[in-house]
């Protein structure tokens, strides 16, 4: 684990990875603590995620989302967070392996796991058969600088909902941090400057050759990832006999 970061994302499922994409692209040093057990791995074939009208292998989608977070600049660590504690400057997280990392802000995206939050005063845990963290309408907990995203924040199970909420929480964090960030938008050349406007923070103007270069590169990358991928079988629920 690194010694410190701006944002620690706890959980490497759709919510956590989506949040990490936005915080990392905005320039915040982002670390994702991912112990590799997203419930999406149990999905036999994901058929309701936008952009894939014939469905997509759930583990492949998760891998692509992780690759996107890393391409944005986030650092993924295969660790489990055992304890989170508030500090004068933010938070200190300790892993089950005994490592630790200091973070200015943290996003919790661990489905229904809350044990590592036991020592953070001000976090309200709701028991509805499963545990959830109480948040406002933008994912903020009762502790400054601490957020919850996806299922942990009471959102429905659907991967697309978790991903969307993770993105919203990431943007909320950026707003609270007063980062120079408007919205993440790549636009045609002169879209802003042609109207005598500055390009807003977080936006980018590109000319047609650059647009074509990026489009060609993305299409080739998609072909490479989807052409005969090594697909993992879905994970079974642990309560099933023989597991």
Coordinates of N, CA, C and O in Angstrom, one line a residue, residues 9-23 32 38 40 49 62 65 69 107-111 148-153 155-170:
X9 N -10.7 4.6 -1.9 CA -11.9 3.9 -2.3 C -11.9 2.5 -1.8 O -11.0 1.7 -2.1
X10 N -12.8 2.2 -0.9 CA -12.8 0.8 -0.3 C -13.9 0.0 -1.0 O -15.1 0.2 -0.8
X11 N -13.5 -0.9 -1.8 CA -14.4 -1.8 -2.6 C -14.1 -1.6 -4.1 O -14.1 -0.5 -4.6
X12 N -13.9 -2.7 -4.7 CA -13.6 -2.7 -6.2 C -14.7 -3.2 -7.1 O -14.4 -3.8 -8.1
X13 N -16.0 -3.0 -6.7 CA -17.1 -3.3 -7.6 C -17.4 -2.1 -8.4 O -16.7 -1.1 -8.5
X14 N -18.6 -2.2 -9.1 CA -19.0 -1.1 -10.0 C -19.1 0.3 -9.4 O -18.6 1.3 -10.0
X15 N -19.5 0.4 -8.1 CA -19.7 1.7 -7.4 C -18.3 2.2 -7.1 O -18.0 3.4 -7.4
X16 N -17.4 1.4 -6.5 CA -16.1 1.9 -6.2 C -15.3 2.3 -7.4 O -14.6 3.3 -7.4
X17 N -15.3 1.4 -8.4 CA -14.5 1.7 -9.6 C -15.0 2.9 -10.4 O -14.1 3.7 -10.9
X18 N -16.3 3.1 -10.4 CA -16.8 4.3 -11.1 C -16.4 5.6 -10.4 O -16.0 6.6 -11.0
X19 N -16.5 5.6 -9.1 CA -16.1 6.7 -8.3 C -14.6 7.0 -8.5 O -14.2 8.2 -8.7
X20 N -13.8 6.0 -8.6 CA -12.3 6.1 -8.7 C -12.0 6.7 -10.1 O -11.1 7.5 -10.2
X21 N -12.8 6.4 -11.1 CA -12.5 7.0 -12.5 C -12.7 8.5 -12.4 O -11.8 9.2 -12.9
X22 N -13.7 9.0 -11.7 CA -13.9 10.4 -11.7 C -12.9 11.1 -10.8 O -12.4 12.2 -11.2
X23 N -12.6 10.6 -9.7 CA -11.7 11.3 -8.8 C -10.3 11.3 -9.4 O -9.6 12.3 -9.3
X32 N -7.6 2.4 -4.8 CA -8.8 1.5 -4.7 C -8.3 0.3 -3.9 O -7.4 -0.5 -4.4
X38 N -16.3 -8.7 -5.4 CA -17.5 -8.0 -5.8 C -18.6 -9.1 -6.1 O -18.4 -10.1 -6.8
X40 N -20.7 -8.9 -8.2 CA -20.9 -9.0 -9.7 C -20.2 -10.3 -10.2 O -20.6 -10.8 -11.3
X49 N -27.1 -4.1 -18.6 CA -26.1 -3.0 -18.4 C -26.1 -2.3 -19.8 O -25.9 -2.8 -20.8
X62 N -16.3 -6.3 -15.2 CA -15.6 -5.8 -14.0 C -14.2 -5.6 -14.3 O -13.6 -4.6 -13.9
X65 N -13.9 -2.3 -16.3 CA -14.0 -1.2 -15.4 C -12.8 -0.9 -14.5 O -12.4 0.2 -14.3
X69 N -10.4 2.4 -14.6 CA -10.0 3.2 -13.4 C -8.5 3.4 -13.4 O -7.9 4.4 -13.0
X107 N -14.2 6.8 0.3 CA -15.4 6.4 -0.2 C -15.6 4.9 0.1 O -14.8 4.1 -0.3
X108 N -16.6 4.5 0.8 CA -16.9 3.2 1.2 C -17.9 2.6 0.2 O -19.0 3.1 0.0
X109 N -17.5 1.5 -0.5 CA -18.3 0.8 -1.5 C -18.2 -0.7 -1.3 O -17.9 -1.4 -2.3
X110 N -18.6 -1.2 -0.1 CA -18.3 -2.6 0.2 C -19.6 -3.4 0.4 O -19.7 -4.2 1.3
X111 N -20.6 -3.1 -0.4 CA -21.9 -3.8 -0.4 C -22.5 -3.6 1.0 O -23.1 -2.6 1.2
X148 N -20.4 7.0 1.2 CA -20.7 5.7 0.9 C -21.4 5.6 -0.5 O -22.2 6.5 -0.8
X149 N -21.1 4.6 -1.2 CA -21.7 4.5 -2.6 C -22.2 3.1 -2.9 O -21.8 2.1 -2.3
X150 N -23.2 3.0 -3.8 CA -23.8 1.8 -4.2 C -24.6 1.1 -3.2 O -25.4 1.8 -2.4
X151 N -24.6 -0.2 -3.1 CA -25.4 -1.0 -2.2 C -25.3 -0.6 -0.8 O -26.3 -0.6 0.0
X152 N -24.0 -0.3 -0.4 CA -23.8 0.1 1.0 C -24.6 1.4 1.4 O -25.0 1.6 2.6
X153 N -24.9 2.2 0.4 CA -25.7 3.4 0.6 C -27.1 3.2 0.4 O -27.9 4.2 0.4
X155 N -28.6 1.7 -2.2 CA -29.0 1.6 -3.6 C -29.4 0.2 -4.0 O -28.9 -0.8 -3.5
X156 N -30.2 0.1 -5.1 CA -30.6 -1.3 -5.5 C -29.4 -2.1 -6.0 O -28.3 -1.5 -6.3
X157 N -29.6 -3.4 -6.1 CA -28.5 -4.3 -6.5 C -27.9 -4.1 -7.9 O -26.8 -4.4 -8.2
X158 N -28.7 -3.6 -8.8 CA -28.3 -3.5 -10.2 C -27.0 -2.9 -10.4 O -26.7 -1.8 -9.9
X159 N -26.1 -3.5 -11.3 CA -24.8 -3.0 -11.5 C -24.8 -1.6 -12.1 O -24.0 -0.7 -11.7
X160 N -25.7 -1.3 -12.9 CA -25.8 0.0 -13.5 C -26.1 1.1 -12.5 O -25.6 2.2 -12.6
X161 N -27.0 0.8 -11.6 CA -27.3 1.7 -10.5 C -26.1 2.0 -9.6 O -25.8 3.1 -9.3
X162 N -25.4 0.9 -9.2 CA -24.2 1.0 -8.4 C -23.2 1.9 -9.1 O -22.6 2.8 -8.5
X163 N -23.0 1.6 -10.4 CA -22.0 2.4 -11.1 C -22.4 3.9 -11.2 O -21.5 4.8 -11.0
X164 N -23.6 4.1 -11.5 CA -24.1 5.5 -11.6 C -23.9 6.2 -10.3 O -23.5 7.4 -10.2
X165 N -24.3 5.5 -9.2 CA -24.2 6.2 -7.9 C -22.7 6.4 -7.5 O -22.4 7.4 -6.9
X166 N -21.9 5.5 -7.8 CA -20.4 5.7 -7.6 C -19.9 6.9 -8.3 O -19.1 7.7 -7.7
X167 N -20.3 7.1 -9.5 CA -19.9 8.3 -10.3 C -20.4 9.6 -9.6 O -19.7 10.5 -9.5
X168 N -21.7 9.5 -9.2 CA -22.2 10.7 -8.5 C -21.5 11.0 -7.2 O -21.2 12.2 -6.9
X169 N -21.2 10.0 -6.4 CA -20.5 10.2 -5.2 C -19.1 10.7 -5.5 O -18.6 11.6 -4.8
X170 N -18.4 10.2 -6.5 CA -17.1 10.7 -6.9 C -17.1 12.2 -7.2 O -16.3 13.0 -6.8

